[in-house]
PDB file of C-alpha atoms and ligand atoms in Angstrom:
ATOM      1  CA  MET Z   1    -284.539  16.150 136.482  1.00 46.00           C
ATOM      2  CA  THR Z   2    -282.089  16.481 133.385  1.00 51.00           C
ATOM      3  CA  GLY Z   3    -281.338  13.694 130.498  1.00 64.00           C
ATOM      4  CA  VAL Z   4    -279.190  13.284 127.817  1.00 74.00           C
ATOM      5  CA  PRO Z   5    -279.522  17.112 126.359  1.00 88.00           C
ATOM      6  CA  ALA Z   6    -282.177  17.436 123.824  1.00 89.00           C
ATOM      7  CA  PRO Z   7    -283.378  20.264 121.196  1.00 88.00           C
ATOM      8  CA  GLY Z   8    -283.805  23.342 123.573  1.00 89.00           C
ATOM      9  CA  ALA Z   9    -281.314  22.565 126.205  1.00 95.00           C
ATOM     10  CA  LEU Z  10    -279.275  25.373 125.447  1.00 98.00           C
ATOM     11  CA  ASP Z  11    -282.171  27.869 124.900  1.00 95.00           C
ATOM     12  CA  GLY Z  12    -280.766  31.086 125.473  1.00 91.00           C
ATOM     13  CA  ARG Z  13    -277.430  30.594 126.173  1.00 98.00           C
ATOM     14  CA  VAL Z  14    -274.663  31.780 124.175  1.00 98.00           C
ATOM     15  CA  ALA Z  15    -271.591  29.461 122.802  1.00 99.00           C
ATOM     16  CA  ILE Z  16    -268.114  30.182 121.508  1.00 99.00           C
ATOM     17  CA  VAL Z  17    -266.574  27.882 119.208  1.00 99.00           C
ATOM     18  CA  THR Z  18    -262.479  28.483 118.056  1.00 99.00           C
ATOM     19  CA  GLY Z  19    -261.416  26.356 114.971  1.00 98.00           C
ATOM     20  CA  ALA Z  20    -265.029  26.179 113.872  1.00 99.00           C
ATOM     21  CA  ALA Z  21    -264.694  27.093 109.687  1.00 98.00           C
ATOM     22  CA  ARG Z  22    -264.465  23.039 109.235  1.00 98.00           C
ATOM     23  CA  GLY Z  23    -264.420  19.524 111.105  1.00 98.00           C
ATOM     24  CA  ILE Z  24    -264.666  18.941 114.448  1.00 98.00           C
ATOM     25  CA  GLY Z  25    -265.366  22.768 115.360  1.00 98.00           C
ATOM     26  CA  ALA Z  26    -267.939  23.188 112.657  1.00 98.00           C
ATOM     27  CA  ALA Z  27    -269.867  20.236 113.848  1.00 98.00           C
ATOM     28  CA  THR Z  28    -269.898  21.121 117.370  1.00 98.00           C
ATOM     29  CA  ALA Z  29    -271.343  24.873 116.241  1.00 98.00           C
ATOM     30  CA  ALA Z  30    -273.755  23.104 114.387  1.00 98.00           C
ATOM     31  CA  HIS Z  31    -274.919  20.455 117.300  1.00 98.00           C
ATOM     32  CA  LEU Z  32    -275.009  23.307 120.099  1.00 98.00           C
ATOM     33  CA  ALA Z  33    -277.208  25.726 117.439  1.00 98.00           C
ATOM     34  CA  VAL Z  34    -279.572  22.451 117.479  1.00 98.00           C
ATOM     35  CA  LEU Z  35    -279.330  22.198 120.948  1.00 98.00           C
ATOM     36  CA  GLY Z  36    -280.835  26.093 121.468  1.00 98.00           C
ATOM     37  CA  ALA Z  37    -277.676  27.705 121.907  1.00 98.00           C
ATOM     38  CA  ARG Z  38    -276.676  30.901 120.170  1.00 98.00           C
ATOM     39  CA  VAL Z  39    -272.966  30.033 118.395  1.00 98.00           C
ATOM     40  CA  ALA Z  40    -270.397  32.485 117.870  1.00 99.00           C
ATOM     41  CA  VAL Z  41    -268.528  30.329 114.934  1.00 99.00           C
ATOM     42  CA  THR Z  42    -264.671  31.694 114.913  1.00 98.00           C
ATOM     43  CA  ASP Z  43    -261.947  30.758 113.062  1.00 98.00           C
ATOM     44  CA  LYS Z  44    -258.702  32.355 112.177  1.00 98.00           C
ATOM     45  CA  ASP Z  45    -260.288  31.271 108.799  1.00 98.00           C
ATOM     46  CA  GLY Z  46    -262.931  34.175 109.131  1.00 98.00           C
ATOM     47  CA  ASP Z  47    -264.515  33.615 105.670  1.00 98.00           C
ATOM     48  CA  GLY Z  48    -264.667  29.833 106.364  1.00 98.00           C
ATOM     49  CA  ALA Z  49    -266.210  30.751 109.998  1.00 98.00           C
ATOM     50  CA  GLN Z  50    -268.695  32.843 108.334  1.00 98.00           C
ATOM     51  CA  ALA Z  51    -269.890  30.208 105.730  1.00 98.00           C
ATOM     52  CA  VAL Z  52    -271.007  27.886 108.263  1.00 98.00           C
ATOM     53  CA  ALA Z  53    -272.465  30.081 110.362  1.00 98.00           C
ATOM     54  CA  GLU Z  54    -274.488  31.755 107.205  1.00 98.00           C
ATOM     55  CA  ALA Z  55    -275.420  28.074 106.754  1.00 98.00           C
ATOM     56  CA  LEU Z  56    -276.416  27.560 109.838  1.00 98.00           C
ATOM     57  CA  GLY Z  57    -278.435  31.101 110.165  1.00 98.00           C
ATOM     58  CA  GLY Z  58    -280.131  29.439 106.898  1.00 98.00           C
ATOM     59  CA  ALA Z  59    -281.271  26.555 108.675  1.00 98.00           C
ATOM     60  CA  GLY Z  60    -282.876  28.955 110.822  1.00 98.00           C
ATOM     61  CA  HIS Z  61    -280.173  28.963 113.861  1.00 98.00           C
ATOM     62  CA  ASP Z  62    -278.727  32.398 115.635  1.00 98.00           C
ATOM     63  CA  THR Z  63    -275.378  32.509 115.202  1.00 98.00           C
ATOM     64  CA  VAL Z  64    -272.558  35.029 114.009  1.00 98.00           C
ATOM     65  CA  GLY Z  65    -269.346  33.979 112.230  1.00 98.00           C
ATOM     66  CA  LEU Z  66    -266.269  35.812 113.259  1.00 98.00           C
ATOM     67  CA  PRO Z  67    -262.505  35.636 112.593  1.00 98.00           C
ATOM     68  CA  CYS Z  68    -260.069  35.188 115.550  1.00 98.00           C
ATOM     69  CA  ASP Z  69    -256.550  34.061 115.477  1.00 98.00           C
ATOM     70  CA  VAL Z  70    -256.391  32.332 119.017  1.00 98.00           C
ATOM     71  CA  ALA Z  71    -252.671  32.863 118.959  1.00 98.00           C
ATOM     72  CA  GLU Z  72    -253.097  36.608 118.763  1.00 98.00           C
ATOM     73  CA  PRO Z  73    -254.567  37.847 122.692  1.00 98.00           C
ATOM     74  CA  ASP Z  74    -255.917  40.856 121.235  1.00 98.00           C
ATOM     75  CA  ALA Z  75    -257.658  39.514 118.314  1.00 98.00           C
ATOM     76  CA  VAL Z  76    -259.292  36.783 121.289  1.00 98.00           C
ATOM     77  CA  ALA Z  77    -260.060  39.675 123.498  1.00 98.00           C
ATOM     78  CA  ALA Z  78    -261.762  42.043 120.428  1.00 98.00           C
ATOM     79  CA  MET Z  79    -263.708  38.712 119.839  1.00 98.00           C
ATOM     80  CA  VAL Z  80    -265.317  37.712 122.881  1.00 98.00           C
ATOM     81  CA  ALA Z  81    -266.037  41.724 123.412  1.00 98.00           C
ATOM     82  CA  ALA Z  82    -267.896  41.109 119.958  1.00 98.00           C
ATOM     83  CA  VAL Z  83    -269.620  38.527 121.146  1.00 98.00           C
ATOM     84  CA  GLY Z  84    -270.092  39.741 124.465  1.00 98.00           C
ATOM     85  CA  ALA Z  85    -271.757  43.469 121.963  1.00 98.00           C
ATOM     86  CA  HIS Z  86    -274.064  41.026 119.508  1.00 98.00           C
ATOM     87  CA  PHE Z  87    -275.516  38.525 122.302  1.00 98.00           C
ATOM     88  CA  GLY Z  88    -275.539  40.611 124.809  1.00 98.00           C
ATOM     89  CA  GLY Z  89    -273.539  38.115 127.031  1.00 98.00           C
ATOM     90  CA  VAL Z  90    -271.264  34.632 126.851  1.00 98.00           C
ATOM     91  CA  ASP Z  91    -271.971  31.317 129.018  1.00 98.00           C
ATOM     92  CA  LEU Z  92    -269.830  28.649 127.166  1.00 99.00           C
ATOM     93  CA  LEU Z  93    -266.891  28.015 125.459  1.00 99.00           C
ATOM     94  CA  ASP Z  94    -265.802  25.190 123.589  1.00 99.00           C
ATOM     95  CA  HIS Z  95    -261.748  25.651 122.745  1.00 98.00           C
ATOM     96  CA  ASN Z  96    -261.223  23.589 119.743  1.00 98.00           C
ATOM     97  CA  ALA Z  97    -258.742  25.060 117.580  1.00 98.00           C
ATOM     98  CA  ALA Z  98    -255.372  23.430 117.499  1.00 98.00           C
ATOM     99  CA  TRP Z  99    -252.505  23.868 114.913  1.00 97.00           C
ATOM    100  CA  THR Z 100    -249.391  21.859 114.568  1.00 96.00           C
ATOM    101  CA  ASP Z 101    -246.999  20.977 110.997  1.00 94.00           C
ATOM    102  CA  PHE Z 102    -246.715  17.023 110.372  1.00 89.00           C
ATOM    103  CA  ARG Z 103    -243.157  17.829 108.871  1.00 93.00           C
ATOM    104  CA  THR Z 104    -241.867  20.783 111.346  1.00 97.00           C
ATOM    105  CA  ASP Z 105    -243.131  18.920 114.869  1.00 97.00           C
ATOM    106  CA  ARG Z 106    -240.668  16.253 115.152  1.00 97.00           C
ATOM    107  CA  ASP Z 107    -239.020  14.511 117.612  1.00 97.00           C
ATOM    108  CA  ALA Z 108    -237.115  16.441 120.561  1.00 98.00           C
ATOM    109  CA  GLU Z 109    -233.566  16.719 118.661  1.00 98.00           C
ATOM    110  CA  GLU Z 110    -235.330  17.904 115.375  1.00 97.00           C
ATOM    111  CA  VAL Z 111    -238.316  19.971 116.347  1.00 98.00           C
ATOM    112  CA  ASP Z 112    -237.873  23.488 114.671  1.00 96.00           C
ATOM    113  CA  LEU Z 113    -238.310  25.861 117.601  1.00 98.00           C
ATOM    114  CA  ASP Z 114    -240.647  28.274 115.621  1.00 98.00           C
ATOM    115  CA  THR Z 115    -242.761  25.675 115.186  1.00 98.00           C
ATOM    116  CA  TRP Z 116    -243.003  24.429 118.892  1.00 98.00           C
ATOM    117  CA  ASP Z 117    -243.581  28.234 119.406  1.00 98.00           C
ATOM    118  CA  ARG Z 118    -246.292  28.360 117.251  1.00 98.00           C
ATOM    119  CA  VAL Z 119    -248.309  25.193 118.423  1.00 98.00           C
ATOM    120  CA  LEU Z 120    -247.817  25.948 121.962  1.00 98.00           C
ATOM    121  CA  ARG Z 121    -249.154  29.494 121.407  1.00 98.00           C
ATOM    122  CA  THR Z 122    -252.016  28.227 119.311  1.00 98.00           C
ATOM    123  CA  ASN Z 123    -253.108  25.299 121.529  1.00 98.00           C
ATOM    124  CA  ALA Z 124    -252.221  25.953 124.920  1.00 98.00           C
ATOM    125  CA  THR Z 125    -251.681  30.009 125.918  1.00 98.00           C
ATOM    126  CA  GLY Z 126    -255.221  30.303 123.123  1.00 98.00           C
ATOM    127  CA  GLY Z 127    -256.767  28.354 125.921  1.00 98.00           C
ATOM    128  CA  LEU Z 128    -255.604  30.380 128.749  1.00 98.00           C
ATOM    129  CA  VAL Z 129    -256.254  33.676 126.643  1.00 99.00           C
ATOM    130  CA  LEU Z 130    -259.462  32.329 126.180  1.00 99.00           C
ATOM    131  CA  VAL Z 131    -260.343  31.566 129.471  1.00 98.00           C
ATOM    132  CA  ARG Z 132    -259.298  34.656 130.917  1.00 98.00           C
ATOM    133  CA  GLU Z 133    -261.507  36.597 128.721  1.00 98.00           C
ATOM    134  CA  VAL Z 134    -265.034  34.792 129.167  1.00 99.00           C
ATOM    135  CA  LEU Z 135    -264.212  34.065 132.777  1.00 98.00           C
ATOM    136  CA  PRO Z 136    -265.462  37.650 134.157  1.00 98.00           C
ATOM    137  CA  ARG Z 137    -268.814  37.651 131.751  1.00 98.00           C
ATOM    138  CA  MET Z 138    -269.372  34.123 132.860  1.00 98.00           C
ATOM    139  CA  ARG Z 139    -269.398  35.670 136.686  1.00 98.00           C
ATOM    140  CA  ALA Z 140    -271.795  38.233 135.571  1.00 97.00           C
ATOM    141  CA  ARG Z 141    -274.175  35.697 134.304  1.00 97.00           C
ATOM    142  CA  GLY Z 142    -274.124  34.020 137.589  1.00 97.00           C
ATOM    143  CA  GLY Z 143    -272.008  30.926 136.143  1.00 98.00           C
ATOM    144  CA  GLY Z 144    -271.157  28.992 132.954  1.00 98.00           C
ATOM    145  CA  ALA Z 145    -269.453  26.019 131.113  1.00 99.00           C
ATOM    146  CA  ILE Z 146    -266.064  25.528 129.539  1.00 99.00           C
ATOM    147  CA  VAL Z 147    -265.059  22.308 127.169  1.00 99.00           C
ATOM    148  CA  LEU Z 148    -261.280  22.534 126.099  1.00 99.00           C
ATOM    149  CA  ILE Z 149    -260.439  20.203 123.108  1.00 98.00           C
ATOM    150  CA  SER Z 150    -257.187  17.902 124.200  1.00 98.00           C
ATOM    151  CA  SER Z 151    -256.390  14.399 122.131  1.00 98.00           C
ATOM    152  CA  GLY Z 152    -255.050  11.048 122.492  1.00 96.00           C
ATOM    153  CA  SER Z 153    -251.830  12.204 121.960  1.00 96.00           C
ATOM    154  CA  ALA Z 154    -251.551  14.467 125.598  1.00 97.00           C
ATOM    155  CA  SER Z 155    -251.540  10.604 127.674  1.00 96.00           C
ATOM    156  CA  ILE Z 156    -249.071   8.565 125.125  1.00 94.00           C
ATOM    157  CA  GLY Z 157    -245.808   8.813 124.197  1.00 93.00           C
ATOM    158  CA  GLU Z 158    -245.684   9.565 120.559  1.00 89.00           C
ATOM    159  CA  HIS Z 159    -242.193   9.323 118.375  1.00 93.00           C
ATOM    160  CA  ARG Z 160    -242.766  12.341 116.508  1.00 93.00           C
ATOM    161  CA  ARG Z 161    -245.193  15.447 117.460  1.00 96.00           C
ATOM    162  CA  VAL Z 162    -243.391  16.465 120.368  1.00 98.00           C
ATOM    163  CA  ALA Z 163    -244.819  19.920 120.560  1.00 98.00           C
ATOM    164  CA  TYR Z 164    -248.562  19.156 119.910  1.00 98.00           C
ATOM    165  CA  GLY Z 165    -248.288  16.618 122.737  1.00 98.00           C
ATOM    166  CA  VAL Z 166    -246.970  19.205 125.055  1.00 98.00           C
ATOM    167  CA  SER Z 167    -249.754  21.612 124.239  1.00 98.00           C
ATOM    168  CA  LYS Z 168    -252.349  19.305 124.290  1.00 98.00           C
ATOM    169  CA  ALA Z 169    -250.759  18.034 127.860  1.00 98.00           C
ATOM    170  CA  ALA Z 170    -251.001  21.526 129.011  1.00 98.00           C
ATOM    171  CA  ILE Z 171    -254.784  22.288 127.957  1.00 98.00           C
ATOM    172  CA  GLU Z 172    -255.834  19.207 130.398  1.00 98.00           C
ATOM    173  CA  GLN Z 173    -253.868  20.731 133.094  1.00 98.00           C
ATOM    174  CA  LEU Z 174    -255.260  24.088 132.499  1.00 98.00           C
ATOM    175  CA  GLY Z 175    -259.022  22.346 132.166  1.00 99.00           C
ATOM    176  CA  ARG Z 176    -258.391  20.912 135.808  1.00 98.00           C
ATOM    177  CA  HIS Z 177    -257.031  24.213 137.244  1.00 98.00           C
ATOM    178  CA  VAL Z 178    -260.123  26.308 135.712  1.00 99.00           C
ATOM    179  CA  ALA Z 179    -262.332  23.428 137.310  1.00 99.00           C
ATOM    180  CA  ALA Z 180    -260.633  23.976 140.533  1.00 98.00           C
ATOM    181  CA  ARG Z 181    -260.193  27.457 140.681  1.00 98.00           C
ATOM    182  CA  TYR Z 182    -263.622  28.754 139.133  1.00 98.00           C
ATOM    183  CA  GLY Z 183    -265.824  25.859 140.469  1.00 98.00           C
ATOM    184  CA  ARG Z 184    -267.245  28.057 143.151  1.00 98.00           C
ATOM    185  CA  ASP Z 185    -268.323  30.945 140.382  1.00 98.00           C
ATOM    186  CA  GLY Z 186    -270.471  28.500 139.098  1.00 98.00           C
ATOM    187  CA  ILE Z 187    -268.253  27.596 136.070  1.00 98.00           C
ATOM    188  CA  ARG Z 188    -267.514  24.399 135.482  1.00 99.00           C
ATOM    189  CA  CYS Z 189    -264.726  23.390 133.001  1.00 99.00           C
ATOM    190  CA  ASN Z 190    -263.725  19.840 131.199  1.00 99.00           C
ATOM    191  CA  VAL Z 191    -261.542  18.237 128.590  1.00 99.00           C
ATOM    192  CA  VAL Z 192    -262.419  16.009 125.643  1.00 99.00           C
ATOM    193  CA  ALA Z 193    -259.829  13.851 124.453  1.00 98.00           C
ATOM    194  CA  PRO Z 194    -260.492  12.721 121.248  1.00 98.00           C
ATOM    195  CA  GLY Z 195    -259.016   9.780 119.429  1.00 97.00           C
ATOM    196  CA  PHE Z 196    -258.297   9.720 115.837  1.00 96.00           C
ATOM    197  CA  ILE Z 197    -261.594  11.311 114.163  1.00 98.00           C
ATOM    198  CA  LEU Z 198    -262.076  11.492 110.506  1.00 97.00           C
ATOM    199  CA  THR Z 199    -261.763  15.205 109.324  1.00 97.00           C
ATOM    200  CA  GLU Z 200    -259.488  16.513 106.243  1.00 94.00           C
ATOM    201  CA  THR Z 201    -256.615  17.482 108.151  1.00 91.00           C
ATOM    202  CA  ALA Z 202    -256.786  14.217 110.311  1.00 92.00           C
ATOM    203  CA  ALA Z 203    -256.646  12.395 106.660  1.00 92.00           C
ATOM    204  CA  ARG Z 204    -253.751  14.239 105.768  1.00 89.00           C
ATOM    205  CA  GLY Z 205    -251.635  13.219 108.654  1.00 85.00           C
ATOM    206  CA  VAL Z 206    -252.362   9.737 108.552  1.00 90.00           C
ATOM    207  CA  PRO Z 207    -252.352   8.216 105.239  1.00 92.00           C
ATOM    208  CA  GLU Z 208    -255.291   5.498 104.163  1.00 94.00           C
ATOM    209  CA  ALA Z 209    -253.280   2.488 104.982  1.00 95.00           C
ATOM    210  CA  GLY Z 210    -252.711   3.684 108.582  1.00 94.00           C
ATOM    211  CA  ARG Z 211    -256.588   4.623 108.788  1.00 95.00           C
ATOM    212  CA  LEU Z 212    -257.748   1.642 107.958  1.00 95.00           C
ATOM    213  CA  ARG Z 213    -255.195  -0.077 110.770  1.00 95.00           C
ATOM    214  CA  LEU Z 214    -256.694   2.585 113.092  1.00 94.00           C
ATOM    215  CA  ALA Z 215    -260.099   1.259 112.213  1.00 96.00           C
ATOM    216  CA  GLU Z 216    -259.531  -2.108 112.623  1.00 95.00           C
ATOM    217  CA  GLN Z 217    -257.373  -1.901 115.889  1.00 94.00           C
ATOM    218  CA  ASN Z 218    -260.192   0.079 117.403  1.00 96.00           C
ATOM    219  CA  PRO Z 219    -262.485  -2.202 119.424  1.00 96.00           C
ATOM    220  CA  LEU Z 220    -265.581  -0.740 117.784  1.00 97.00           C
ATOM    221  CA  GLY Z 221    -263.857  -1.171 114.483  1.00 96.00           C
ATOM    222  CA  ARG Z 222    -264.286   2.395 113.031  1.00 97.00           C
ATOM    223  CA  LEU Z 223    -262.908   5.674 113.061  1.00 97.00           C
ATOM    224  CA  GLY Z 224    -264.557   8.675 115.254  1.00 98.00           C
ATOM    225  CA  THR Z 225    -266.604  11.281 113.209  1.00 98.00           C
ATOM    226  CA  PRO Z 226    -267.025  14.727 114.105  1.00 98.00           C
ATOM    227  CA  ASP Z 227    -270.319  14.274 115.742  1.00 98.00           C
ATOM    228  CA  ASP Z 228    -269.439  11.884 117.610  1.00 98.00           C
ATOM    229  CA  ILE Z 229    -267.098  14.861 119.638  1.00 98.00           C
ATOM    230  CA  ALA Z 230    -269.473  17.070 119.260  1.00 98.00           C
ATOM    231  CA  HIS Z 231    -272.478  15.312 120.933  1.00 98.00           C
ATOM    232  CA  VAL Z 232    -270.107  14.735 124.167  1.00 98.00           C
ATOM    233  CA  VAL Z 233    -269.227  18.500 123.718  1.00 98.00           C
ATOM    234  CA  GLY Z 234    -272.975  19.166 123.572  1.00 98.00           C
ATOM    235  CA  PHE Z 235    -273.821  16.871 126.896  1.00 98.00           C
ATOM    236  CA  LEU Z 236    -270.615  18.519 128.749  1.00 98.00           C
ATOM    237  CA  LEU Z 237    -271.832  22.031 127.959  1.00 98.00           C
ATOM    238  CA  SER Z 238    -275.290  21.233 129.058  1.00 98.00           C
ATOM    239  CA  ASP Z 239    -277.197  21.228 132.399  1.00 98.00           C
ATOM    240  CA  SER Z 240    -277.340  17.405 132.221  1.00 97.00           C
ATOM    241  CA  ALA Z 241    -273.744  17.340 133.220  1.00 98.00           C
ATOM    242  CA  ALA Z 242    -274.324  19.832 136.145  1.00 98.00           C
ATOM    243  CA  PHE Z 243    -271.712  17.642 138.489  1.00 98.00           C
ATOM    244  CA  VAL Z 244    -268.817  16.732 135.964  1.00 98.00           C
ATOM    245  CA  ASN Z 245    -266.285  19.169 136.461  1.00 98.00           C
ATOM    246  CA  GLY Z 246    -262.124  18.870 135.766  1.00 98.00           C
ATOM    247  CA  GLN Z 247    -262.363  15.384 134.113  1.00 98.00           C
ATOM    248  CA  VAL Z 248    -261.030  14.584 130.556  1.00 98.00           C
ATOM    249  CA  LEU Z 249    -263.164  12.334 128.807  1.00 98.00           C
ATOM    250  CA  ARG Z 250    -261.558  10.353 126.169  1.00 98.00           C
ATOM    251  CA  VAL Z 251    -263.454   9.919 123.170  1.00 98.00           C
ATOM    252  CA  ASP Z 252    -261.634   7.270 121.048  1.00 98.00           C
ATOM    253  CA  GLY Z 253    -264.056   3.842 120.625  1.00 97.00           C
ATOM    254  CA  GLY Z 254    -261.992   2.433 123.358  1.00 96.00           C
ATOM    255  CA  LEU Z 255    -258.737   2.603 121.115  1.00 94.00           C
ATOM    256  CA  ALA Z 256    -256.466   3.628 123.990  1.00 93.00           C
ATOM    257  CA  ILE Z 257    -257.356   0.840 126.792  1.00 92.00           C
ATOM    258  CA  ALA Z 258    -257.272  -1.637 124.162  1.00 88.00           C
ATOM    259  CA  PRO Z 259    -254.202  -1.739 122.464  1.00 67.00           C
ATOM    260  CA  ARG Z 260    -253.705  -4.780 119.789  1.00 66.00           C
ATOM    261  CA  LEU Z 261    -250.478  -6.817 120.194  1.00 56.00           C
ATOM    262  CA  ALA Z 262    -249.116  -7.527 117.179  1.00 53.00           C
ATOM    263  CA  GLY Z 263    -248.275 -11.222 116.545  1.00 56.00           C
ATOM    264  CA  ILE Z 264    -250.275 -11.757 120.457  1.00 59.00           C
ATOM    265  CA  ASP Z 265    -254.159 -11.678 119.143  1.00 56.00           C
TER     266      ASP Z 265
HETATM  267  N1  LIG V 301    -259.212  14.963 113.953  1.00 51.65           N
HETATM  268  C1  LIG V 301    -258.894  14.259 114.909  1.00 51.65           C
HETATM  269  O1  LIG V 301    -258.674  13.029 114.720  1.00 51.65           O
HETATM  270  C2  LIG V 301    -258.011  15.125 116.051  1.00 51.65           C
HETATM  271  C3  LIG V 301    -257.774  14.116 117.310  1.00 51.65           C
HETATM  272  C4  LIG V 301    -257.569  14.639 118.649  1.00 51.65           C
HETATM  273  C5  LIG V 301    -258.166  15.616 118.730  1.00 51.65           C
HETATM  274  N2  LIG V 301    -258.037  16.679 117.933  1.00 51.65           N
HETATM  275  C6  LIG V 301    -258.420  17.674 118.166  1.00 51.65           C
HETATM  276  O2  LIG V 301    -259.554  18.250 117.866  1.00 51.65           O
HETATM  277  C7  LIG V 301    -259.681  19.669 117.557  1.00 51.65           C
HETATM  278  C8  LIG V 301    -260.283  20.241 115.739  1.00 51.65           C
HETATM  279  O3  LIG V 301    -259.725  19.019 115.183  1.00 51.65           O
HETATM  280  P1  LIG V 301    -259.951  19.063 113.437  1.00 51.65           P
HETATM  281  O4  LIG V 301    -259.427  17.297 112.974  1.00 51.65           O
HETATM  282  O5  LIG V 301    -261.333  19.327 113.594  1.00 51.65           O
HETATM  283  O6  LIG V 301    -259.384  20.005 112.862  1.00 51.65           O
HETATM  284  P2  LIG V 301    -259.337  20.801 112.092  1.00 51.65           P
HETATM  285  O7  LIG V 301    -257.697  21.273 111.204  1.00 51.65           O
HETATM  286  O8  LIG V 301    -260.309  20.428 110.884  1.00 51.65           O
HETATM  287  O9  LIG V 301    -259.993  22.236 112.421  1.00 51.65           O
HETATM  288  C9  LIG V 301    -259.049  23.094 112.747  1.00 51.65           C
HETATM  289  C10 LIG V 301    -259.840  24.827 112.562  1.00 51.65           C
HETATM  290  O10 LIG V 301    -258.613  25.260 113.553  1.00 51.65           O
HETATM  291  C11 LIG V 301    -258.756  26.553 113.043  1.00 51.65           C
HETATM  292  N3  LIG V 301    -257.546  27.139 113.366  1.00 51.65           N
HETATM  293  C12 LIG V 301    -255.890  26.358 113.666  1.00 51.65           C
HETATM  294  N4  LIG V 301    -254.830  27.327 114.075  1.00 51.65           N
HETATM  295  C13 LIG V 301    -255.654  28.586 114.487  1.00 51.65           C
HETATM  296  C14 LIG V 301    -255.889  29.393 115.052  1.00 51.65           C
HETATM  297  N5  LIG V 301    -254.356  30.216 115.515  1.00 51.65           N
HETATM  298  N6  LIG V 301    -257.090  30.540 115.511  1.00 51.65           N
HETATM  299  C15 LIG V 301    -257.911  29.768 115.247  1.00 51.65           C
HETATM  300  N7  LIG V 301    -258.275  29.086 114.726  1.00 51.65           N
HETATM  301  C16 LIG V 301    -257.482  28.221 114.414  1.00 51.65           C
HETATM  302  C17 LIG V 301    -258.319  25.979 111.282  1.00 51.65           C
HETATM  303  O11 LIG V 301    -258.517  27.337 110.728  1.00 51.65           O
HETATM  304  C18 LIG V 301    -259.395  24.929 110.980  1.00 51.65           C
HETATM  305  O12 LIG V 301    -260.291  25.604 110.476  1.00 51.65           O
HETATM  306  C19 LIG V 301    -257.983  20.323 117.712  1.00 51.65           C
HETATM  307  O13 LIG V 301    -257.966  20.874 119.020  1.00 51.65           O
HETATM  308  C20 LIG V 301    -257.403  19.034 117.435  1.00 51.65           C
HETATM  309  O14 LIG V 301    -256.086  18.866 117.906  1.00 51.65           O
HETATM  310  C21 LIG V 301    -258.641  15.920 116.801  1.00 51.65           C
END
């Protein structure tokens, strides 16, 4: 019998978290470490990744910090090889890194094409390349589990951030593909679609008045925290979710299913 993952649930597993220098990725790296995983904390910001890994190491966890720009396939291959060499294999992947530029990722007419390319290369192609690099290593260990981080933006029609929304929709389809194609290898893949989660980046994109409105509209009456996402990723990567495969799990407090209609309620 397995239940809710507790400390020790990921004992012996090796996990890679991308975009883990701050925000949701850093919280997820910490949570996976608490569950017992040996964690590779990776980020384009190598110093940031190193600082998170050192803090976790100071708390007694087995971690390593590595620089990795997921938009560069050679860097991804080198990082995954380094993790394999350091820990002896790879069992778990959380592709959390993502990028957009609110100023240049606009509507279909205005989106800057360099931004479009970079967003897709980081968020979507980065996911494909990571998956491609970890699959043989997971197969060699008899299986593994993958979580790809999407966004509520993947399934709504936003007025702006067209590149970001398209990249996240692509990640959701990649997740279903991996789940269907590699389940027989003992590899599960699921997607987590966060709603508004209060990180520094998210706060920069939505001014305070907008954040207050979002909290007010949420059925739970608050914004999400990085731990809200980290705990769900920990569950999906653990054996507690052994029969969960190919799903997109919205973690938004119920915001998307309970839109408030201005002036009606
Ligand atoms: N915060 C939210 O409200 C929210 C909502 C929906 C989805 N998400 C998703 O959750 C994830 C984390 O969001 P966050 O708010 O913690 O972001 P964040 O900006 O706080 O952290 C993202 C990290 O990714 C790193 N990164 C960016 N480009 C990279 C690249 N090319 N290679 C490697 N690392 C790179 C950054 O250096 C940063 O450390 C992202 O996938 C984001 O799209 C966040």
